[in-house]
């Protein structure tokens, strides 16, 4: 499956952005989908994940209550709605897909994922 992330940009602190991850080549319903981010000079970190059937989601503590992951399997797209953005959210955001797991299973480690998008830059100014 090929993944294309989009929706990044420059926003002021407190603002919102919605990232999209469009999948092609395979139906996205076969995959758990995650979002990761990598700030300059730092390691890639987990942000959010949604299970194949959308029934299970999980977030890193720093974004709970501010970010929402969702999926539209009919459109083969996964979203990350980001509200109340903070300067520390500045990073390149990557979507990723994990194949071959149960419909309700989610993983938070990058090595669990089989396919990665190219990343989209989110910059939050103070």
mmCIF file of N, CA and C in Angstrom:
data_model
loop_
_atom_site.group_PDB
_atom_site.id
_atom_site.type_symbol
_atom_site.label_atom_id
_atom_site.label_comp_id
_atom_site.label_asym_id
_atom_site.label_seq_id
_atom_site.Cartn_x
_atom_site.Cartn_y
_atom_site.Cartn_z
ATOM 1 N N UNK A 1 0.843 -1.186 0.000
ATOM 2 C CA UNK A 1 0.000 0.000 0.000
ATOM 3 C C UNK A 1 0.886 1.246 0.000
ATOM 4 N N UNK A 2 0.476 2.257 -0.754
ATOM 5 C CA UNK A 2 1.186 3.530 -0.778
ATOM 6 C C UNK A 2 0.390 4.545 0.041
ATOM 7 N N UNK A 3 1.109 5.334 0.831
ATOM 8 C CA UNK A 3 0.474 6.299 1.721
ATOM 9 C C UNK A 3 0.927 7.707 1.363
ATOM 10 N N UNK A 4 -0.013 8.631 1.322
ATOM 11 C CA UNK A 4 0.274 10.022 0.999
ATOM 12 C C UNK A 4 -0.305 10.901 2.091
ATOM 13 N N UNK A 5 0.570 11.504 2.883
ATOM 14 C CA UNK A 5 0.120 12.399 3.946
ATOM 15 C C UNK A 5 0.045 13.834 3.428
ATOM 16 N N UNK A 6 -0.941 14.559 3.927
ATOM 17 C CA UNK A 6 -1.107 15.956 3.530
ATOM 18 C C UNK A 6 -1.805 16.715 4.643
ATOM 19 N N UNK A 7 -1.851 18.039 4.500
ATOM 20 C CA UNK A 7 -2.589 18.858 5.451
ATOM 21 C C UNK A 7 -1.727 19.646 6.424
ATOM 22 N N UNK A 8 -0.423 19.441 6.372
ATOM 23 C CA UNK A 8 0.455 20.198 7.248
ATOM 24 C C UNK A 8 0.536 21.660 6.845
ATOM 25 N N UNK A 9 1.143 22.452 7.710
ATOM 26 C CA UNK A 9 1.298 23.862 7.416
ATOM 27 C C UNK A 9 1.737 24.632 8.642
ATOM 28 N N UNK A 10 1.652 25.942 8.522
ATOM 29 C CA UNK A 10 2.027 26.851 9.605
ATOM 30 C C UNK A 10 0.756 27.348 10.298
ATOM 31 N N UNK A 11 0.730 27.225 11.608
ATOM 32 C CA UNK A 11 -0.443 27.657 12.372
ATOM 33 C C UNK A 11 0.029 28.275 13.681
ATOM 34 N N UNK A 12 -0.753 29.204 14.189
ATOM 35 C CA UNK A 12 -0.419 29.809 15.476
ATOM 36 C C UNK A 12 -0.825 28.884 16.621
ATOM 37 N N UNK A 13 -0.164 29.043 17.733
ATOM 38 C CA UNK A 13 -0.516 28.265 18.916
ATOM 39 C C UNK A 13 -1.993 28.455 19.234
ATOM 40 N N UNK A 14 -2.637 27.355 19.561
ATOM 41 C CA UNK A 14 -4.072 27.385 19.826
ATOM 42 C C UNK A 14 -4.923 27.068 18.613
ATOM 43 N N UNK A 15 -4.301 27.041 17.462
ATOM 44 C CA UNK A 15 -5.026 26.771 16.231
ATOM 45 C C UNK A 15 -5.218 25.298 15.963
ATOM 46 N N UNK A 16 -5.778 24.996 14.796
ATOM 47 C CA UNK A 16 -6.113 23.619 14.427
ATOM 48 C C UNK A 16 -5.630 23.302 13.019
ATOM 49 N N UNK A 17 -5.361 22.046 12.812
ATOM 50 C CA UNK A 17 -5.065 21.504 11.493
ATOM 51 C C UNK A 17 -5.663 20.110 11.408
ATOM 52 N N UNK A 18 -5.987 19.687 10.206
ATOM 53 C CA UNK A 18 -6.405 18.306 9.992
ATOM 54 C C UNK A 18 -5.478 17.671 8.963
ATOM 55 N N UNK A 19 -4.791 16.650 9.394
ATOM 56 C CA UNK A 19 -3.936 15.892 8.496
ATOM 57 C C UNK A 19 -4.744 14.756 7.867
ATOM 58 N N UNK A 20 -4.402 14.453 6.630
ATOM 59 C CA UNK A 20 -5.021 13.343 5.926
ATOM 60 C C UNK A 20 -3.946 12.378 5.461
ATOM 61 N N UNK A 21 -4.293 11.125 5.411
ATOM 62 C CA UNK A 21 -3.402 10.095 4.898
ATOM 63 C C UNK A 21 -4.213 9.256 3.916
ATOM 64 N N UNK A 22 -3.947 9.447 2.648
ATOM 65 C CA UNK A 22 -4.665 8.723 1.603
ATOM 66 C C UNK A 22 -3.879 7.481 1.213
ATOM 67 N N UNK A 23 -4.559 6.356 1.162
ATOM 68 C CA UNK A 23 -3.922 5.089 0.820
ATOM 69 C C UNK A 23 -4.320 4.678 -0.586
ATOM 70 N N UNK A 24 -3.387 4.061 -1.274
ATOM 71 C CA UNK A 24 -3.672 3.524 -2.595
ATOM 72 C C UNK A 24 -2.975 2.179 -2.736
ATOM 73 N N UNK A 25 -3.485 1.382 -3.632
ATOM 74 C CA UNK A 25 -2.876 0.085 -3.879
ATOM 75 C C UNK A 25 -3.530 -1.049 -3.110
ATOM 76 N N UNK A 26 -4.010 -0.768 -1.933
ATOM 77 C CA UNK A 26 -4.722 -1.756 -1.115
ATOM 78 C C UNK A 26 -5.788 -1.013 -0.342
ATOM 79 N N UNK A 27 -6.818 -1.720 0.054
ATOM 80 C CA UNK A 27 -7.831 -1.081 0.866
ATOM 81 C C UNK A 27 -7.320 -0.864 2.282
ATOM 82 N N UNK A 28 -7.531 0.329 2.782
ATOM 83 C CA UNK A 28 -6.963 0.692 4.082
ATOM 84 C C UNK A 28 -7.628 -0.087 5.222
ATOM 85 N N UNK A 29 -8.787 -0.680 4.968
ATOM 86 C CA UNK A 29 -9.470 -1.425 6.026
ATOM 87 C C UNK A 29 -8.694 -2.666 6.447
ATOM 88 N N UNK A 30 -7.714 -3.054 5.671
ATOM 89 C CA UNK A 30 -6.889 -4.202 6.024
ATOM 90 C C UNK A 30 -5.779 -3.876 7.001
ATOM 91 N N UNK A 31 -5.643 -2.594 7.364
ATOM 92 C CA UNK A 31 -4.507 -2.138 8.142
ATOM 93 C C UNK A 31 -4.929 -1.330 9.367
ATOM 94 N N UNK A 32 -4.221 -1.539 10.446
ATOM 95 C CA UNK A 32 -4.251 -0.553 11.515
ATOM 96 C C UNK A 32 -3.420 0.633 11.041
ATOM 97 N N UNK A 33 -3.857 1.832 11.386
ATOM 98 C CA UNK A 33 -3.201 3.028 10.881
ATOM 99 C C UNK A 33 -2.722 3.895 12.040
ATOM 100 N N UNK A 34 -1.489 4.348 11.922
ATOM 101 C CA UNK A 34 -0.928 5.180 12.977
ATOM 102 C C UNK A 34 -0.366 6.481 12.446
ATOM 103 N N UNK A 35 -0.241 7.421 13.365
ATOM 104 C CA UNK A 35 0.472 8.673 13.078
ATOM 105 C C UNK A 35 1.662 8.766 14.024
ATOM 106 N N UNK A 36 2.782 9.140 13.475
ATOM 107 C CA UNK A 36 3.999 9.386 14.228
ATOM 108 C C UNK A 36 4.497 10.778 13.870
ATOM 109 N N UNK A 37 5.408 11.291 14.669
ATOM 110 C CA UNK A 37 6.003 12.591 14.349
ATOM 111 C C UNK A 37 7.472 12.606 14.743
ATOM 112 N N UNK A 38 8.194 13.460 14.050
ATOM 113 C CA UNK A 38 9.613 13.599 14.344
ATOM 114 C C UNK A 38 9.976 15.073 14.312
ATOM 115 N N UNK A 39 10.340 15.588 15.461
ATOM 116 C CA UNK A 39 10.798 16.965 15.553
ATOM 117 C C UNK A 39 12.276 17.022 15.194
ATOM 118 N N UNK A 40 12.716 18.187 14.803
ATOM 119 C CA UNK A 40 14.108 18.364 14.407
ATOM 120 C C UNK A 40 15.049 17.961 15.540
ATOM 121 N N UNK A 41 15.974 17.077 15.234
ATOM 122 C CA UNK A 41 16.956 16.646 16.221
ATOM 123 C C UNK A 41 16.469 15.616 17.212
ATOM 124 N N UNK A 42 15.252 15.135 17.024
ATOM 125 C CA UNK A 42 14.684 14.154 17.954
ATOM 126 C C UNK A 42 14.305 12.879 17.223
ATOM 127 N N UNK A 43 14.064 11.837 17.996
ATOM 128 C CA UNK A 43 13.651 10.575 17.419
ATOM 129 C C UNK A 43 12.163 10.619 17.054
ATOM 130 N N UNK A 44 11.804 9.750 16.132
ATOM 131 C CA UNK A 44 10.402 9.633 15.761
ATOM 132 C C UNK A 44 9.614 9.102 16.944
ATOM 133 N N UNK A 45 8.432 9.680 17.182
ATOM 134 C CA UNK A 45 7.619 9.244 18.315
ATOM 135 C C UNK A 45 6.192 8.974 17.869
ATOM 136 N N UNK A 46 5.579 8.077 18.598
ATOM 137 C CA UNK A 46 4.189 7.704 18.357
ATOM 138 C C UNK A 46 3.270 8.854 18.743
ATOM 139 N N UNK A 47 2.210 9.052 17.952
ATOM 140 C CA UNK A 47 1.206 10.072 18.255
ATOM 141 C C UNK A 47 -0.163 9.434 18.507
ATOM 142 N N UNK A 48 -0.644 8.662 17.537
ATOM 143 C CA UNK A 48 -1.995 8.102 17.645
ATOM 144 C C UNK A 48 -2.111 6.897 16.732
ATOM 145 N N UNK A 49 -3.067 6.028 17.058
ATOM 146 C CA UNK A 49 -3.310 4.848 16.238
ATOM 147 C C UNK A 49 -4.799 4.527 16.268
ATOM 148 N N UNK A 50 -5.272 3.943 15.178
ATOM 149 C CA UNK A 50 -6.657 3.511 15.105
ATOM 150 C C UNK A 50 -6.674 2.098 14.537
ATOM 151 N N UNK A 51 -7.520 1.263 15.111
ATOM 152 C CA UNK A 51 -7.583 -0.128 14.686
ATOM 153 C C UNK A 51 -8.254 -0.254 13.325
ATOM 154 N N UNK A 52 -8.167 -1.455 12.777
ATOM 155 C CA UNK A 52 -8.711 -1.697 11.444
ATOM 156 C C UNK A 52 -10.184 -1.343 11.353
ATOM 157 N N UNK A 53 -10.925 -1.672 12.390
ATOM 158 C CA UNK A 53 -12.377 -1.422 12.340
ATOM 159 C C UNK A 53 -12.759 -0.081 12.948
ATOM 160 N N UNK A 54 -11.771 0.706 13.354
ATOM 161 C CA UNK A 54 -12.041 2.018 13.929
ATOM 162 C C UNK A 54 -12.555 1.979 15.351
ATOM 163 N N UNK A 55 -12.672 0.800 15.920
ATOM 164 C CA UNK A 55 -13.271 0.686 17.238
ATOM 165 C C UNK A 55 -12.325 0.929 18.386
ATOM 166 N N UNK A 56 -11.059 0.989 18.087
ATOM 167 C CA UNK A 56 -10.059 1.174 19.138
ATOM 168 C C UNK A 56 -9.062 2.232 18.712
ATOM 169 N N UNK A 57 -8.856 3.207 19.580
ATOM 170 C CA UNK A 57 -7.868 4.251 19.327
ATOM 171 C C UNK A 57 -6.986 4.405 20.554
ATOM 172 N N UNK A 58 -5.806 4.940 20.318
ATOM 173 C CA UNK A 58 -4.888 5.173 21.433
ATOM 174 C C UNK A 58 -4.017 6.365 21.083
ATOM 175 N N UNK A 59 -3.707 7.172 22.120
ATOM 176 C CA UNK A 59 -2.946 8.396 21.909
ATOM 177 C C UNK A 59 -1.792 8.489 22.889
ATOM 178 N N UNK A 60 -0.742 9.152 22.465
ATOM 179 C CA UNK A 60 0.294 9.478 23.423
ATOM 180 C C UNK A 60 -0.255 10.526 24.392
ATOM 181 N N UNK A 61 0.246 10.525 25.602
ATOM 182 C CA UNK A 61 -0.332 11.371 26.647
ATOM 183 C C UNK A 61 -0.341 12.858 26.278
ATOM 184 N N UNK A 62 0.672 13.303 25.583
ATOM 185 C CA UNK A 62 0.801 14.731 25.321
ATOM 186 C C UNK A 62 -0.252 15.277 24.368
ATOM 187 N N UNK A 63 -0.964 14.404 23.647
ATOM 188 C CA UNK A 63 -1.968 14.882 22.695
ATOM 189 C C UNK A 63 -3.386 14.483 23.084
ATOM 190 N N UNK A 64 -3.531 13.704 24.137
ATOM 191 C CA UNK A 64 -4.872 13.275 24.567
ATOM 192 C C UNK A 64 -5.742 14.484 24.857
ATOM 193 N N UNK A 65 -6.967 14.433 24.339
ATOM 194 C CA UNK A 65 -7.895 15.540 24.529
ATOM 195 C C UNK A 65 -7.748 16.650 23.515
ATOM 196 N N UNK A 66 -6.677 16.619 22.719
ATOM 197 C CA UNK A 66 -6.460 17.656 21.709
ATOM 198 C C UNK A 66 -6.500 17.089 20.297
ATOM 199 N N UNK A 67 -6.005 15.876 20.120
ATOM 200 C CA UNK A 67 -5.950 15.245 18.798
ATOM 201 C C UNK A 67 -6.993 14.130 18.724
ATOM 202 N N UNK A 68 -7.522 13.935 17.518
ATOM 203 C CA UNK A 68 -8.461 12.844 17.280
ATOM 204 C C UNK A 68 -8.101 12.146 15.977
ATOM 205 N N UNK A 69 -7.914 10.848 16.054
ATOM 206 C CA UNK A 69 -7.650 10.057 14.862
ATOM 207 C C UNK A 69 -8.957 9.414 14.420
ATOM 208 N N UNK A 70 -9.166 9.365 13.115
ATOM 209 C CA UNK A 70 -10.369 8.741 12.579
ATOM 210 C C UNK A 70 -10.037 8.142 11.219
ATOM 211 N N UNK A 71 -10.953 7.344 10.731
ATOM 212 C CA UNK A 71 -10.713 6.741 9.424
ATOM 213 C C UNK A 71 -12.018 6.651 8.660
ATOM 214 N N UNK A 72 -11.904 6.758 7.353
ATOM 215 C CA UNK A 72 -13.024 6.573 6.446
ATOM 216 C C UNK A 72 -12.585 5.504 5.470
ATOM 217 N N UNK A 73 -12.947 4.278 5.759
ATOM 218 C CA UNK A 73 -12.488 3.171 4.916
ATOM 219 C C UNK A 73 -13.056 3.244 3.508
ATOM 220 N N UNK A 74 -14.218 3.840 3.370
ATOM 221 C CA UNK A 74 -14.813 3.986 2.035
ATOM 222 C C UNK A 74 -13.971 4.924 1.170
ATOM 223 N N UNK A 75 -13.331 5.899 1.805
ATOM 224 C CA UNK A 75 -12.480 6.844 1.075
ATOM 225 C C UNK A 75 -11.007 6.447 1.145
ATOM 226 N N UNK A 76 -10.735 5.320 1.828
ATOM 227 C CA UNK A 76 -9.351 4.856 1.957
ATOM 228 C C UNK A 76 -8.447 5.920 2.575
ATOM 229 N N UNK A 77 -8.970 6.617 3.560
ATOM 230 C CA UNK A 77 -8.261 7.752 4.142
ATOM 231 C C UNK A 77 -8.351 7.717 5.663
ATOM 232 N N UNK A 78 -7.261 8.129 6.292
ATOM 233 C CA UNK A 78 -7.197 8.279 7.739
ATOM 234 C C UNK A 78 -6.890 9.739 8.039
ATOM 235 N N UNK A 79 -7.458 10.228 9.129
ATOM 236 C CA UNK A 79 -7.324 11.635 9.473
ATOM 237 C C UNK A 79 -6.726 11.798 10.872
ATOM 238 N N UNK A 80 -6.092 12.931 11.059
ATOM 239 C CA UNK A 80 -5.660 13.325 12.396
ATOM 240 C C UNK A 80 -6.091 14.779 12.592
ATOM 241 N N UNK A 81 -7.140 14.970 13.369
ATOM 242 C CA UNK A 81 -7.604 16.310 13.704
ATOM 243 C C UNK A 81 -6.804 16.800 14.895
ATOM 244 N N UNK A 82 -6.150 17.925 14.725
ATOM 245 C CA UNK A 82 -5.278 18.469 15.768
ATOM 246 C C UNK A 82 -5.808 19.823 16.202
ATOM 247 N N UNK A 83 -6.231 19.917 17.438
ATOM 248 C CA UNK A 83 -6.754 21.156 18.004
ATOM 249 C C UNK A 83 -5.842 21.642 19.122
ATOM 250 N N UNK A 84 -6.012 22.888 19.486
ATOM 251 C CA UNK A 84 -5.231 23.486 20.580
ATOM 252 C C UNK A 84 -3.745 23.212 20.409
ATOM 253 N N UNK A 85 -3.276 23.460 19.217
ATOM 254 C CA UNK A 85 -1.884 23.141 18.902
ATOM 255 C C UNK A 85 -0.916 23.977 19.736
ATOM 256 N N UNK A 86 0.207 23.357 20.048
ATOM 257 C CA UNK A 86 1.249 23.990 20.849
ATOM 258 C C UNK A 86 2.554 24.010 20.052
ATOM 259 N N UNK A 87 3.449 24.915 20.359
ATOM 260 C CA UNK A 87 4.743 24.932 19.650
ATOM 261 C C UNK A 87 5.464 23.584 19.718
ATOM 262 N N UNK A 88 5.305 22.865 20.811
ATOM 263 C CA UNK A 88 5.975 21.566 20.934
ATOM 264 C C UNK A 88 5.365 20.494 20.041
ATOM 265 N N UNK A 89 4.259 20.789 19.367
ATOM 266 C CA UNK A 89 3.704 19.871 18.378
ATOM 267 C C UNK A 89 4.395 20.004 17.020
ATOM 268 N N UNK A 90 5.268 20.984 16.887
ATOM 269 C CA UNK A 90 5.989 21.186 15.637
ATOM 270 C C UNK A 90 6.833 19.967 15.300
ATOM 271 N N UNK A 91 6.609 19.419 14.107
ATOM 272 C CA UNK A 91 7.311 18.203 13.692
ATOM 273 C C UNK A 91 6.873 17.840 12.281
ATOM 274 N N UNK A 92 7.587 16.898 11.704
ATOM 275 C CA UNK A 92 7.103 16.230 10.496
ATOM 276 C C UNK A 92 6.235 15.061 10.951
ATOM 277 N N UNK A 93 5.029 15.013 10.437
ATOM 278 C CA UNK A 93 4.074 13.973 10.814
ATOM 279 C C UNK A 93 4.009 12.917 9.715
ATOM 280 N N UNK A 94 4.095 11.672 10.139
ATOM 281 C CA UNK A 94 4.067 10.543 9.224
ATOM 282 C C UNK A 94 2.873 9.643 9.533
ATOM 283 N N UNK A 95 2.225 9.170 8.488
ATOM 284 C CA UNK A 95 1.238 8.115 8.697
ATOM 285 C C UNK A 95 1.878 6.781 8.348
ATOM 286 N N UNK A 96 1.347 5.745 8.962
ATOM 287 C CA UNK A 96 1.912 4.414 8.787
ATOM 288 C C UNK A 96 0.813 3.370 8.854
ATOM 289 N N UNK A 97 1.061 2.238 8.217
ATOM 290 C CA UNK A 97 0.076 1.168 8.151
ATOM 291 C C UNK A 97 0.687 -0.138 8.632
ATOM 292 N N UNK A 98 -0.063 -0.854 9.440
ATOM 293 C CA UNK A 98 0.379 -2.154 9.918
ATOM 294 C C UNK A 98 -0.589 -3.214 9.400
ATOM 295 N N UNK A 99 -0.051 -4.224 8.756
ATOM 296 C CA UNK A 99 -0.870 -5.278 8.165
ATOM 297 C C UNK A 99 -0.912 -6.498 9.069
ATOM 298 N N UNK A 100 -1.894 -7.342 8.769
ATOM 299 C CA UNK A 100 -1.903 -8.673 9.361
ATOM 300 C C UNK A 100 -2.164 -8.753 10.843
ATOM 301 N N UNK A 101 -2.944 -7.804 11.386
ATOM 302 C CA UNK A 101 -3.271 -7.892 12.808
ATOM 303 C C UNK A 101 -4.776 -7.940 12.974
ATOM 304 N N UNK A 102 -5.229 -8.282 14.162
ATOM 305 C CA UNK A 102 -6.642 -8.385 14.441
ATOM 306 C C UNK A 102 -7.374 -7.068 14.268
ATOM 307 N N UNK A 103 -8.657 -7.136 14.068
ATOM 308 C CA UNK A 103 -9.423 -5.943 13.719
ATOM 309 C C UNK A 103 -9.420 -4.890 14.818
ATOM 310 N N UNK A 104 -9.253 -5.293 16.048
ATOM 311 C CA UNK A 104 -9.285 -4.335 17.143
ATOM 312 C C UNK A 104 -7.947 -4.057 17.778
ATOM 313 N N UNK A 105 -6.883 -4.582 17.206
ATOM 314 C CA UNK A 105 -5.558 -4.497 17.801
ATOM 315 C C UNK A 105 -4.857 -3.220 17.363
ATOM 316 N N UNK A 106 -4.118 -2.609 18.290
ATOM 317 C CA UNK A 106 -3.320 -1.436 17.946
ATOM 318 C C UNK A 106 -1.937 -1.583 18.563
ATOM 319 N N UNK A 107 -0.945 -1.030 17.906
ATOM 320 C CA UNK A 107 0.425 -1.011 18.395
ATOM 321 C C UNK A 107 0.956 0.413 18.350
ATOM 322 N N UNK A 108 1.889 0.708 19.246
ATOM 323 C CA UNK A 108 2.413 2.070 19.323
ATOM 324 C C UNK A 108 3.878 2.179 18.952
ATOM 325 N N UNK A 109 4.517 1.066 18.630
ATOM 326 C CA UNK A 109 5.933 1.114 18.297
ATOM 327 C C UNK A 109 6.125 1.169 16.791
ATOM 328 N N UNK A 110 7.050 2.004 16.363
ATOM 329 C CA UNK A 110 7.257 2.223 14.934
ATOM 330 C C UNK A 110 7.638 0.946 14.205
ATOM 331 N N UNK A 111 8.365 0.062 14.868
ATOM 332 C CA UNK A 111 8.835 -1.145 14.175
ATOM 333 C C UNK A 111 7.690 -2.107 13.850
ATOM 334 N N UNK A 112 6.510 -1.875 14.417
ATOM 335 C CA UNK A 112 5.363 -2.716 14.120
ATOM 336 C C UNK A 112 4.756 -2.410 12.758
ATOM 337 N N UNK A 113 5.081 -1.256 12.203
ATOM 338 C CA UNK A 113 4.413 -0.780 10.999
ATOM 339 C C UNK A 113 5.198 -1.153 9.753
ATOM 340 N N UNK A 114 4.442 -1.491 8.706
ATOM 341 C CA UNK A 114 5.038 -2.025 7.485
ATOM 342 C C UNK A 114 5.187 -0.993 6.371
ATOM 343 N N UNK A 115 4.336 0.010 6.373
ATOM 344 C CA UNK A 115 4.339 0.999 5.293
ATOM 345 C C UNK A 115 4.280 2.398 5.906
ATOM 346 N N UNK A 116 4.989 3.325 5.242
ATOM 347 C CA UNK A 116 5.081 4.698 5.737
ATOM 348 C C UNK A 116 4.831 5.688 4.613
ATOM 349 N N UNK A 117 4.162 6.778 4.958
ATOM 350 C CA UNK A 117 4.024 7.884 4.030
ATOM 351 C C UNK A 117 5.253 8.773 4.075
ATOM 352 N N UNK A 118 5.247 9.818 3.278
ATOM 353 C CA UNK A 118 6.436 10.653 3.122
ATOM 354 C C UNK A 118 6.556 11.746 4.177
ATOM 355 N N UNK A 119 5.502 12.000 4.924
ATOM 356 C CA UNK A 119 5.558 13.019 5.960
ATOM 357 C C UNK A 119 5.007 14.354 5.501
ATOM 358 N N UNK A 120 4.430 15.071 6.446
ATOM 359 C CA UNK A 120 3.943 16.425 6.193
ATOM 360 C C UNK A 120 4.334 17.298 7.377
ATOM 361 N N UNK A 121 4.856 18.481 7.092
ATOM 362 C CA UNK A 121 5.420 19.334 8.132
ATOM 363 C C UNK A 121 4.338 20.176 8.799
ATOM 364 N N UNK A 122 4.312 20.125 10.100
ATOM 365 C CA UNK A 122 3.434 20.974 10.917
ATOM 366 C C UNK A 122 4.317 21.907 11.730
ATOM 367 N N UNK A 123 4.083 23.196 11.584
ATOM 368 C CA UNK A 123 4.828 24.198 12.332
ATOM 369 C C UNK A 123 3.853 25.040 13.133
ATOM 370 N N UNK A 124 4.051 25.077 14.447
ATOM 371 C CA UNK A 124 3.177 25.834 15.334
ATOM 372 C C UNK A 124 3.987 26.986 15.922
ATOM 373 N N UNK A 125 3.561 28.183 15.619
ATOM 374 C CA UNK A 125 4.279 29.364 16.104
ATOM 375 C C UNK A 125 3.691 29.841 17.425
ATOM 376 N N UNK A 126 4.549 30.408 18.250
ATOM 377 C CA UNK A 126 4.091 30.877 19.576
ATOM 378 C C UNK A 126 3.626 32.322 19.525
#
